[in-house]
Every structure is written in structure tokens, then in C-alpha cells.
């Protein structure tokens, strides 16, 4: 396994990591989660991503129970969670980053995970209705109380991240150390020029999500939606639309020969492409079964293979 610093933080994260969105509770129970997490841990993965709203809190419960049964030393792995949408459709408790919600949320997550602290807590989306200063103070307090060790943002605009850093610096509070953006061959905007000040100048860490665009970048949707795939799950009809979009499928088909020439599967090639970006600290991968995990981990063998010629071929395939 390769480890990378989480931006400027002292913390090192495995270059590939495991997330539980869609899978834990919905597709995988505690036993499956234990199998996947064991395979990951044995390979050197030290980062397990979660969120309050994944399976309405049940994903945290599954991960917490799996970790308890696995019995690993708490110092040897990292667990994260994220807040924004909330679990209760009620004023002050949903679509917010207000102080009251955030404090209630961390207490609820720690209870479900059955842990004393999480390693990183994220603001899952920006909340334009709460002053960033209020959110920064709440995240600072959560860290000061020992309920989380680091904090970050997810899908925030560059200007919002820089504002949070500036507020924290002005008040000598804990600063965000990481952003969690979508990043894959089909969605590259979160590392566009707007973010140069965040990643290239400030050197914030990044834990990127959906490297396979939910499985699209494996090629498995090229001829329709497999019945045992995420695209066939009830409640994910919105995702099925993206997974069956012909213009996206054309790009996937155009990328396939480049992966083949590299000797990689399309999944390995797509994950390795994320990692060739030095601003990426870890690529959060998802797997509904352990065989997928084993295939995806081999992406590490291809990270150094993205020559200028390969990058040009990728640009041409994506422009086609
Ligand atoms: P991917 O884009 O890698 O999609 C993972 C899914 O693709 C798997 O569950 C599986 O679905 C399929 N798959 C994976 N590998 C293979 C393979 N080798 N062959 C065939 N199919 C494969 O990642 P996710 O979208 O799951 O995102 C990863 C993590 O990022 C999440 O778990 C979560 O922790 C985080 N995330 C964060 C978000 C945020 O807003 N901050 C948003 C979304 C995710 P199946 O078998 O069911 O088809």
C-alpha cells in the first residue's frame, strides 16, 4: 500500500480506501462488511468512510458493529463521518450546518458507531443559510471536546473553503484539513482552475469519491443495467439515469482501448487515473463484493503509467 499525507496534516492515509455509501446495510450486512473491511485492512487500507445519512444511520451501525467484532486496535485505522442532510425532517435538523444540529449529529454518530471519537468529520455539503463562522466554531468545538480529530468539507466551492480557513486562522480555531469532492474521468470540475488556490497553493488534502462513477467506469453498463448492480437498486432511479446516459456510455467505450493497452481493467485504469493527480490524498472506493475490492486494489500498479501520450489519448476519448 502507498500512504499519502492528508494535505498538510500529519495524518497519513492509504492511497486507496473504502467507503460504505449504498453498500453497507443496503447491499451488505455486518458479515459482508467484516469480510470487505478485513480484506482492505490486510492490504494496508487504513481509511473507512461513512456518513450520518448513509442508509439513514444504519451504515454507521453496520461499520461500528463490524469494527467491534474485528477487534482491531483503534490507533491502527481511521473512521470518518459526515453531516448535512440530517436524520429528522424537522426545522434545524435537516439540510443545515447550524451549531445545534452539528453537536447533536456527532453525538448520534458516535453512539451508532459505538466509538469515543471519529478521525475526520466532514460538512457533507455547504449550507448557504448558516454563517460559515458558526460552522467553523462548531467543528472547532467538536475537535476540542475530543469527539473528532480533524475536520473537512465535501463538495464546497473553493471560495467557501478558503473563507472557512481564513475564519479559523483569524480566531485561532482548528482549520479544515481536507475536502471530499467527486472525482473521476467523467467528473473533473472539482479540481478545475478555481481550486488551484485550495490544492496547489494552500495544499489542502482531498479524499475523492465515486472513482468509477458508481460503476459506470467499469464498462458494466455498456449493454444495459445488470440486475445485481447498483443501477438496479430500488430507490436509485436517479442514478440509473446517469448510468444509462448514452453520451457518458460513449466516453466509457472510447476509454476502454486505452485501459486495455495499459494492461489494466477499465476499473483499475479509472481508479489509477484519480491517483495520478498529486493533489489526491486517497481515492475512496466502493465494493458490493470482495472480488471487486481485489480487482480495484491492483490500480496501484498503474499509477505511474499515465504518460503525456496516455493523457492526450484520454482527452481525445473524452472529447469524442
Ligand atoms: P465507485 O464509483 O467506485 O462505485 C462503487 C460501486 O461500483 C460498487 O459498490 C459496485 O457496485 C461497483 N463496482 C466497484 N468495483 C467494481 C468492479 N471492479 N467491477 C464491477 N463493479 C464494480 O464509488 P462510490 O460511488 O461507492 O463512492 C465511494 C465512496 O465515496 C462511498 O462509499 C462514500 O464513502 C464516498 N462518497 C462520498 C460522497 C460525498 O458526497 N462526500 C458521495 C458519494 C460517495 P455494484 O456491484 O452494486 O454495481
GROMACS .gro file of C-alpha atoms and ligand atoms in nm:
model
  368
    1UNK     CA    1   0.000   0.000   0.000
    2UNK     CA    2   0.108   0.357  -0.065
    3UNK     CA    3   0.036   0.616   0.204
    4UNK     CA    4  -0.007   0.987   0.140
    5UNK     CA    5  -0.026   1.277   0.380
    6UNK     CA    6  -0.371   1.427   0.412
    7UNK     CA    7  -0.261   1.756   0.259
    8UNK     CA    8  -0.058   1.948   0.516
    9UNK     CA    9  -0.182   1.739   0.810
   10UNK     CA   10   0.049   1.497   0.988
   11UNK     CA   11  -0.201   1.219   0.924
   12UNK     CA   12  -0.119   0.963   0.654
   13UNK     CA   13  -0.394   0.786   0.465
   14UNK     CA   14  -0.381   0.480   0.242
   15UNK     CA   15  -0.391   0.592  -0.122
   16UNK     CA   16  -0.693   0.367  -0.170
   17UNK     CA   17  -0.967   0.350   0.088
   18UNK     CA   18  -1.314   0.206   0.145
   19UNK     CA   19  -1.646   0.386   0.167
   20UNK     CA   20  -1.982   0.250   0.274
   21UNK     CA   21  -2.231   0.455   0.069
   22UNK     CA   22  -2.505   0.241  -0.092
   23UNK     CA   23  -2.330  -0.081   0.014
   24UNK     CA   24  -2.340  -0.110   0.397
   25UNK     CA   25  -2.684  -0.209   0.524
   26UNK     CA   26  -2.847  -0.186   0.177
   27UNK     CA   27  -2.630  -0.445  -0.002
   28UNK     CA   28  -2.401  -0.573   0.277
   29UNK     CA   29  -2.480  -0.679   0.631
   30UNK     CA   30  -2.230  -0.695   0.918
   31UNK     CA   31  -2.075  -1.021   0.799
   32UNK     CA   32  -2.014  -0.890   0.444
   33UNK     CA   33  -1.883  -0.563   0.585
   34UNK     CA   34  -1.639  -0.755   0.803
   35UNK     CA   35  -1.518  -0.956   0.504
   36UNK     CA   36  -1.461  -0.643   0.294
   37UNK     CA   37  -1.301  -0.443   0.573
   38UNK     CA   38  -1.071  -0.736   0.667
   39UNK     CA   39  -0.955  -0.773   0.307
   40UNK     CA   40  -0.892  -0.398   0.298
   41UNK     CA   41  -0.710  -0.384   0.632
   42UNK     CA   42  -0.491  -0.679   0.534
   43UNK     CA   43  -0.392  -0.489   0.219
   44UNK     CA   44  -0.294  -0.184   0.424
   45UNK     CA   45  -0.611   0.023   0.384
   46UNK     CA   46  -0.643   0.239   0.693
   47UNK     CA   47  -0.934   0.468   0.593
   48UNK     CA   48  -1.303   0.380   0.623
   49UNK     CA   49  -1.550   0.645   0.513
   50UNK     CA   50  -1.906   0.681   0.637
   51UNK     CA   51  -2.179   0.942   0.680
   52UNK     CA   52  -2.473   1.003   0.907
   53UNK     CA   53  -2.721   0.983   0.620
   54UNK     CA   54  -2.593   0.661   0.459
   55UNK     CA   55  -2.885   0.418   0.496
   56UNK     CA   56  -3.031   0.668   0.746
   57UNK     CA   57  -2.766   0.597   1.008
   58UNK     CA   58  -2.763   0.219   0.956
   59UNK     CA   59  -2.436   0.228   0.763
   60UNK     CA   60  -2.264   0.366   1.073
   61UNK     CA   61  -2.429   0.097   1.286
   62UNK     CA   62  -2.304  -0.177   1.050
   63UNK     CA   63  -1.949  -0.037   1.040
   64UNK     CA   64  -1.943   0.009   1.417
   65UNK     CA   65  -2.055  -0.347   1.481
   66UNK     CA   66  -1.812  -0.485   1.222
   67UNK     CA   67  -1.522  -0.298   1.381
   68UNK     CA   68  -1.619  -0.414   1.726
   69UNK     CA   69  -1.622  -0.776   1.607
   70UNK     CA   70  -1.294  -0.734   1.418
   71UNK     CA   71  -1.133  -0.603   1.736
   72UNK     CA   72  -0.856  -0.401   1.571
   73UNK     CA   73  -0.653  -0.150   1.772
   74UNK     CA   74  -0.828   0.188   1.744
   75UNK     CA   75  -0.495   0.356   1.667
   76UNK     CA   76  -0.449   0.144   1.356
   77UNK     CA   77  -0.739   0.271   1.142
   78UNK     CA   78  -0.936   0.585   1.060
   79UNK     CA   79  -1.313   0.626   1.056
   80UNK     CA   80  -1.495   0.928   0.922
   81UNK     CA   81  -1.847   1.059   0.917
   82UNK     CA   82  -2.028   1.350   0.752
   83UNK     CA   83  -2.314   1.582   0.839
   84UNK     CA   84  -2.560   1.799   0.649
   85UNK     CA   85  -2.884   1.626   0.548
   86UNK     CA   86  -2.974   1.505   0.898
   87UNK     CA   87  -3.194   1.216   1.003
   88UNK     CA   88  -3.504   1.413   1.102
   89UNK     CA   89  -3.720   1.609   0.860
   90UNK     CA   90  -3.762   1.892   1.106
   91UNK     CA   91  -3.665   2.256   1.138
   92UNK     CA   92  -3.299   2.298   1.243
   93UNK     CA   93  -3.230   1.928   1.183
   94UNK     CA   94  -3.202   1.886   0.806
   95UNK     CA   95  -3.008   2.049   0.521
   96UNK     CA   96  -2.810   2.254   0.767
   97UNK     CA   97  -2.471   2.311   0.927
   98UNK     CA   98  -2.606   2.503   1.226
   99UNK     CA   99  -2.435   2.454   1.559
  100UNK     CA  100  -2.720   2.272   1.732
  101UNK     CA  101  -2.756   2.017   1.454
  102UNK     CA  102  -2.381   1.953   1.430
  103UNK     CA  103  -2.344   1.888   1.802
  104UNK     CA  104  -2.647   1.656   1.809
  105UNK     CA  105  -2.519   1.485   1.493
  106UNK     CA  106  -2.173   1.399   1.626
  107UNK     CA  107  -2.324   1.258   1.944
  108UNK     CA  108  -2.563   1.042   1.740
  109UNK     CA  109  -2.289   0.916   1.508
  110UNK     CA  110  -2.056   0.822   1.793
  111UNK     CA  111  -2.340   0.630   1.955
  112UNK     CA  112  -2.420   0.438   1.634
  113UNK     CA  113  -2.052   0.368   1.565
  114UNK     CA  114  -2.002   0.287   1.935
  115UNK     CA  115  -1.680   0.488   1.937
  116UNK     CA  116  -1.526   0.760   2.153
  117UNK     CA  117  -1.421   0.965   1.851
  118UNK     CA  118  -1.412   0.971   1.472
  119UNK     CA  119  -1.091   1.063   1.295
  120UNK     CA  120  -1.240   1.308   1.048
  121UNK     CA  121  -1.578   1.479   1.050
  122UNK     CA  122  -1.695   1.646   0.730
  123UNK     CA  123  -1.953   1.910   0.647
  124UNK     CA  124  -2.119   1.697   0.377
  125UNK     CA  125  -2.238   1.996   0.172
  126UNK     CA  126  -2.215   2.375   0.211
  127UNK     CA  127  -2.509   2.546   0.384
  128UNK     CA  128  -2.560   2.895   0.245
  129UNK     CA  129  -2.814   2.973   0.519
  130UNK     CA  130  -2.573   2.930   0.812
  131UNK     CA  131  -2.277   3.168   0.850
  132UNK     CA  132  -1.955   2.979   0.780
  133UNK     CA  133  -1.821   3.127   1.105
  134UNK     CA  134  -2.089   2.942   1.309
  135UNK     CA  135  -1.999   2.613   1.140
  136UNK     CA  136  -1.624   2.665   1.186
  137UNK     CA  137  -1.676   2.728   1.559
  138UNK     CA  138  -1.892   2.416   1.597
  139UNK     CA  139  -1.635   2.199   1.417
  140UNK     CA  140  -1.362   2.350   1.634
  141UNK     CA  141  -1.558   2.266   1.949
  142UNK     CA  142  -1.623   1.909   1.832
  143UNK     CA  143  -1.246   1.866   1.797
  144UNK     CA  144  -1.169   2.039   2.127
  145UNK     CA  145  -1.412   1.802   2.303
  146UNK     CA  146  -1.221   1.506   2.157
  147UNK     CA  147  -1.518   1.383   1.952
  148UNK     CA  148  -1.326   1.418   1.623
  149UNK     CA  149  -0.957   1.468   1.546
  150UNK     CA  150  -0.974   1.659   1.217
  151UNK     CA  151  -1.246   1.824   1.012
  152UNK     CA  152  -1.313   1.893   0.648
  153UNK     CA  153  -1.570   1.981   0.386
  154UNK     CA  154  -1.738   1.798   0.100
  155UNK     CA  155  -1.846   1.950  -0.231
  156UNK     CA  156  -1.772   2.303  -0.113
  157UNK     CA  157  -1.682   2.576  -0.360
  158UNK     CA  158  -1.318   2.688  -0.345
  159UNK     CA  159  -1.420   3.030  -0.211
  160UNK     CA  160  -1.617   2.871   0.074
  161UNK     CA  161  -1.322   2.652   0.175
  162UNK     CA  162  -1.085   2.949   0.170
  163UNK     CA  163  -1.331   3.151   0.379
  164UNK     CA  164  -1.350   2.873   0.640
  165UNK     CA  165  -0.970   2.859   0.657
  166UNK     CA  166  -0.947   3.238   0.690
  167UNK     CA  167  -1.204   3.247   0.973
  168UNK     CA  168  -1.028   2.966   1.159
  169UNK     CA  169  -0.691   3.138   1.122
  170UNK     CA  170  -0.834   3.471   1.242
  171UNK     CA  171  -0.980   3.314   1.557
  172UNK     CA  172  -0.705   3.054   1.613
  173UNK     CA  173  -0.950   2.767   1.565
  174UNK     CA  174  -0.894   2.422   1.417
  175UNK     CA  175  -0.884   2.465   1.038
  176UNK     CA  176  -1.037   2.228   0.785
  177UNK     CA  177  -0.764   1.995   0.655
  178UNK     CA  178  -0.947   1.814   0.377
  179UNK     CA  179  -1.215   1.844   0.108
  180UNK     CA  180  -1.413   1.543  -0.020
  181UNK     CA  181  -1.504   1.608  -0.385
  182UNK     CA  182  -1.642   1.389  -0.659
  183UNK     CA  183  -1.359   1.296  -0.895
  184UNK     CA  184  -1.348   1.054  -1.184
  185UNK     CA  185  -1.271   1.054  -1.557
  186UNK     CA  186  -1.619   1.190  -1.631
  187UNK     CA  187  -1.637   1.448  -1.348
  188UNK     CA  188  -1.325   1.658  -1.315
  189UNK     CA  189  -1.465   2.001  -1.225
  190UNK     CA  190  -1.372   1.990  -0.854
  191UNK     CA  191  -1.003   2.005  -0.950
  192UNK     CA  192  -1.056   2.280  -1.207
  193UNK     CA  193  -0.867   2.611  -1.208
  194UNK     CA  194  -1.098   2.751  -0.935
  195UNK     CA  195  -0.942   2.507  -0.692
  196UNK     CA  196  -0.575   2.586  -0.764
  197UNK     CA  197  -0.569   2.819  -0.461
  198UNK     CA  198  -0.702   2.534  -0.246
  199UNK     CA  199  -0.491   2.240  -0.362
  200UNK     CA  200  -0.184   2.383  -0.536
  201UNK     CA  201  -0.125   2.694  -0.321
  202UNK     CA  202  -0.273   2.603   0.018
  203UNK     CA  203  -0.217   2.226  -0.026
  204UNK     CA  204  -0.541   2.108   0.133
  205UNK     CA  205  -0.589   1.729   0.144
  206UNK     CA  206  -0.855   1.557  -0.064
  207UNK     CA  207  -1.044   1.229  -0.022
  208UNK     CA  208  -1.216   1.183  -0.357
  209UNK     CA  209  -1.538   0.991  -0.419
  210UNK     CA  210  -1.701   0.775  -0.689
  211UNK     CA  211  -1.383   0.697  -0.888
  212UNK     CA  212  -1.590   0.459  -1.103
  213UNK     CA  213  -1.889   0.695  -1.132
  214UNK     CA  214  -2.091   0.437  -0.934
  215UNK     CA  215  -1.968   0.151  -1.157
  216UNK     CA  216  -2.017   0.318  -1.496
  217UNK     CA  217  -1.639   0.331  -1.545
  218UNK     CA  218  -1.609  -0.046  -1.523
  219UNK     CA  219  -1.796  -0.086  -1.852
  220UNK     CA  220  -2.063  -0.299  -1.680
  221UNK     CA  221  -2.345  -0.070  -1.802
  222UNK     CA  222  -2.234  -0.070  -2.169
  223UNK     CA  223  -2.506  -0.316  -2.269
  224UNK     CA  224  -2.775  -0.237  -2.015
  225UNK     CA  225  -2.821  -0.245  -1.638
  226UNK     CA  226  -2.705  -0.574  -1.476
  227UNK     CA  227  -2.971  -0.697  -1.234
  228UNK     CA  228  -2.720  -0.733  -0.947
  229UNK     CA  229  -2.576  -0.381  -0.983
  230UNK     CA  230  -2.626  -0.051  -0.801
  231UNK     CA  231  -2.813   0.075  -1.107
  232UNK     CA  232  -3.088  -0.181  -1.048
  233UNK     CA  233  -3.148  -0.098  -0.681
  234UNK     CA  234  -3.491   0.036  -0.589
  235UNK     CA  235  -3.468   0.398  -0.473
  236UNK     CA  236  -3.170   0.470  -0.702
  237UNK     CA  237  -3.369   0.551  -1.016
  238UNK     CA  238  -3.199   0.892  -1.030
  239UNK     CA  239  -2.865   0.713  -1.053
  240UNK     CA  240  -2.988   0.468  -1.315
  241UNK     CA  241  -3.050   0.764  -1.545
  242UNK     CA  242  -2.682   0.864  -1.517
  243UNK     CA  243  -2.569   0.504  -1.561
  244UNK     CA  244  -2.763   0.464  -1.883
  245UNK     CA  245  -2.686   0.805  -2.035
  246UNK     CA  246  -2.569   0.731  -2.389
  247UNK     CA  247  -2.323   1.022  -2.413
  248UNK     CA  248  -2.149   0.906  -2.093
  249UNK     CA  249  -2.151   0.546  -2.216
  250UNK     CA  250  -1.985   0.656  -2.541
  251UNK     CA  251  -1.699   0.807  -2.341
  252UNK     CA  252  -1.663   0.487  -2.138
  253UNK     CA  253  -1.646   0.285  -2.460
  254UNK     CA  254  -1.383   0.523  -2.601
  255UNK     CA  255  -1.168   0.488  -2.287
  256UNK     CA  256  -1.173   0.106  -2.289
  257UNK     CA  257  -0.896   0.053  -2.551
  258UNK     CA  258  -0.660   0.288  -2.363
  259UNK     CA  259  -0.704   0.082  -2.047
  260UNK     CA  260  -0.658  -0.237  -2.244
  261UNK     CA  261  -0.335  -0.113  -2.396
  262UNK     CA  262  -0.209  -0.039  -2.044
  263UNK     CA  263  -0.293  -0.396  -1.944
  264UNK     CA  264  -0.544  -0.273  -1.685
  265UNK     CA  265  -0.914  -0.338  -1.648
  266UNK     CA  266  -1.124  -0.028  -1.703
  267UNK     CA  267  -1.191  -0.013  -1.327
  268UNK     CA  268  -0.819  -0.029  -1.242
  269UNK     CA  269  -0.736   0.228  -1.508
  270UNK     CA  270  -1.008   0.468  -1.386
  271UNK     CA  271  -0.901   0.444  -1.022
  272UNK     CA  272  -0.531   0.479  -1.110
  273UNK     CA  273  -0.613   0.789  -1.314
  274UNK     CA  274  -0.754   0.955  -0.999
  275UNK     CA  275  -0.438   0.872  -0.807
  276UNK     CA  276  -0.202   1.014  -1.069
  277UNK     CA  277  -0.325   1.357  -0.952
  278UNK     CA  278  -0.080   1.452  -0.675
  279UNK     CA  279  -0.346   1.664  -0.502
  280UNK     CA  280  -0.547   1.349  -0.425
  281UNK     CA  281  -0.470   1.209  -0.079
  282UNK     CA  282  -0.688   0.900  -0.103
  283UNK     CA  283  -0.938   0.761  -0.352
  284UNK     CA  284  -1.250   0.636  -0.176
  285UNK     CA  285  -1.360   0.318  -0.348
  286UNK     CA  286  -1.681   0.122  -0.305
  287UNK     CA  287  -1.738  -0.251  -0.346
  288UNK     CA  288  -2.053  -0.457  -0.313
  289UNK     CA  289  -1.840  -0.773  -0.307
  290UNK     CA  290  -1.487  -0.851  -0.207
  291UNK     CA  291  -1.379  -0.963  -0.557
  292UNK     CA  292  -1.436  -0.607  -0.679
  293UNK     CA  293  -1.214  -0.480  -0.399
  294UNK     CA  294  -0.931  -0.713  -0.501
  295UNK     CA  295  -0.959  -0.607  -0.865
  296UNK     CA  296  -0.965  -0.239  -0.772
  297UNK     CA  297  -0.661  -0.254  -0.541
  298UNK     CA  298  -0.445  -0.353  -0.837
  299UNK     CA  299  -0.497   0.002  -0.962
  300UNK     CA  300  -0.190   0.089  -0.756
  301UNK     CA  301   0.026  -0.091  -1.016
  302UNK     CA  302  -0.077   0.154  -1.288
  303UNK     CA  303  -0.049   0.494  -1.120
  304UNK     CA  304   0.288   0.570  -1.285
  305UNK     CA  305   0.169   0.477  -1.633
  306UNK     CA  306  -0.010   0.799  -1.723
  307UNK     CA  307   0.244   0.942  -1.967
  308UNK     CA  308   0.169   1.262  -2.162
  309UNK     CA  309   0.073   1.037  -2.457
  310UNK     CA  310  -0.177   0.843  -2.245
  311UNK     CA  311  -0.320   1.167  -2.103
  312UNK     CA  312  -0.361   1.302  -2.456
  313UNK     CA  313  -0.540   0.983  -2.563
  314UNK     CA  314  -0.773   1.019  -2.261
  315UNK     CA  315  -0.852   1.381  -2.352
  316UNK     CA  316  -0.929   1.274  -2.708
  317UNK     CA  317  -1.156   0.991  -2.586
  318UNK     CA  318  -1.344   1.225  -2.352
  319UNK     CA  319  -1.387   1.490  -2.622
  320UNK     CA  320  -1.524   1.236  -2.868
  321LIG     P1  321  -1.745   0.392  -0.710
  321LIG     O1  322  -1.769   0.496  -0.812
  321LIG     O2  323  -1.613   0.321  -0.714
  321LIG     O3  324  -1.865   0.285  -0.719
  321LIG     C1  325  -1.861   0.170  -0.640
  321LIG     C2  326  -1.959   0.066  -0.695
  321LIG     O4  327  -1.923   0.028  -0.828
  321LIG     C3  328  -1.954  -0.062  -0.614
  321LIG     O5  329  -2.032  -0.056  -0.498
  321LIG     C4  330  -2.002  -0.164  -0.714
  321LIG     O6  331  -2.145  -0.152  -0.726
  321LIG     C5  332  -1.936  -0.114  -0.843
  321LIG     N1  333  -1.800  -0.168  -0.859
  321LIG     C6  334  -1.688  -0.134  -0.790
  321LIG     N2  335  -1.581  -0.201  -0.837
  321LIG     C7  336  -1.624  -0.277  -0.937
  321LIG     C8  337  -1.558  -0.367  -1.023
  321LIG     N3  338  -1.427  -0.388  -1.015
  321LIG     N4  339  -1.632  -0.430  -1.118
  321LIG     C9  340  -1.766  -0.408  -1.130
  321LIG     N5  341  -1.834  -0.323  -1.048
  321LIG    C10  342  -1.763  -0.258  -0.953
  321LIG     O7  343  -1.753   0.451  -0.564
  321LIG     P2  344  -1.878   0.501  -0.476
  321LIG     O8  345  -1.975   0.577  -0.558
  321LIG     O9  346  -1.927   0.386  -0.397
  321LIG    O10  347  -1.805   0.605  -0.381
  321LIG    C11  348  -1.700   0.559  -0.293
  321LIG    C12  349  -1.720   0.620  -0.156
  321LIG    O11  350  -1.711   0.762  -0.165
  321LIG    C13  351  -1.858   0.597  -0.092
  321LIG    O12  352  -1.872   0.471  -0.033
  321LIG    C14  353  -1.862   0.707   0.009
  321LIG    O13  354  -1.786   0.672   0.123
  321LIG    C15  355  -1.792   0.821  -0.065
  321LIG     N6  356  -1.891   0.912  -0.126
  321LIG    C16  357  -1.896   1.041  -0.079
  321LIG    C17  358  -1.988   1.130  -0.128
  321LIG    C18  359  -1.992   1.270  -0.076
  321LIG    O14  360  -2.086   1.344  -0.108
  321LIG     N7  361  -1.897   1.311   0.005
  321LIG    C19  362  -2.086   1.092  -0.232
  321LIG    C20  363  -2.070   0.955  -0.278
  321LIG    C21  364  -1.974   0.871  -0.227
  321LIG     P3  365  -2.241  -0.273  -0.771
  321LIG    O15  366  -2.169  -0.403  -0.758
  321LIG    O16  367  -2.358  -0.263  -0.681
  321LIG    O17  368  -2.279  -0.240  -0.913
   0.00000   0.00000   0.00000
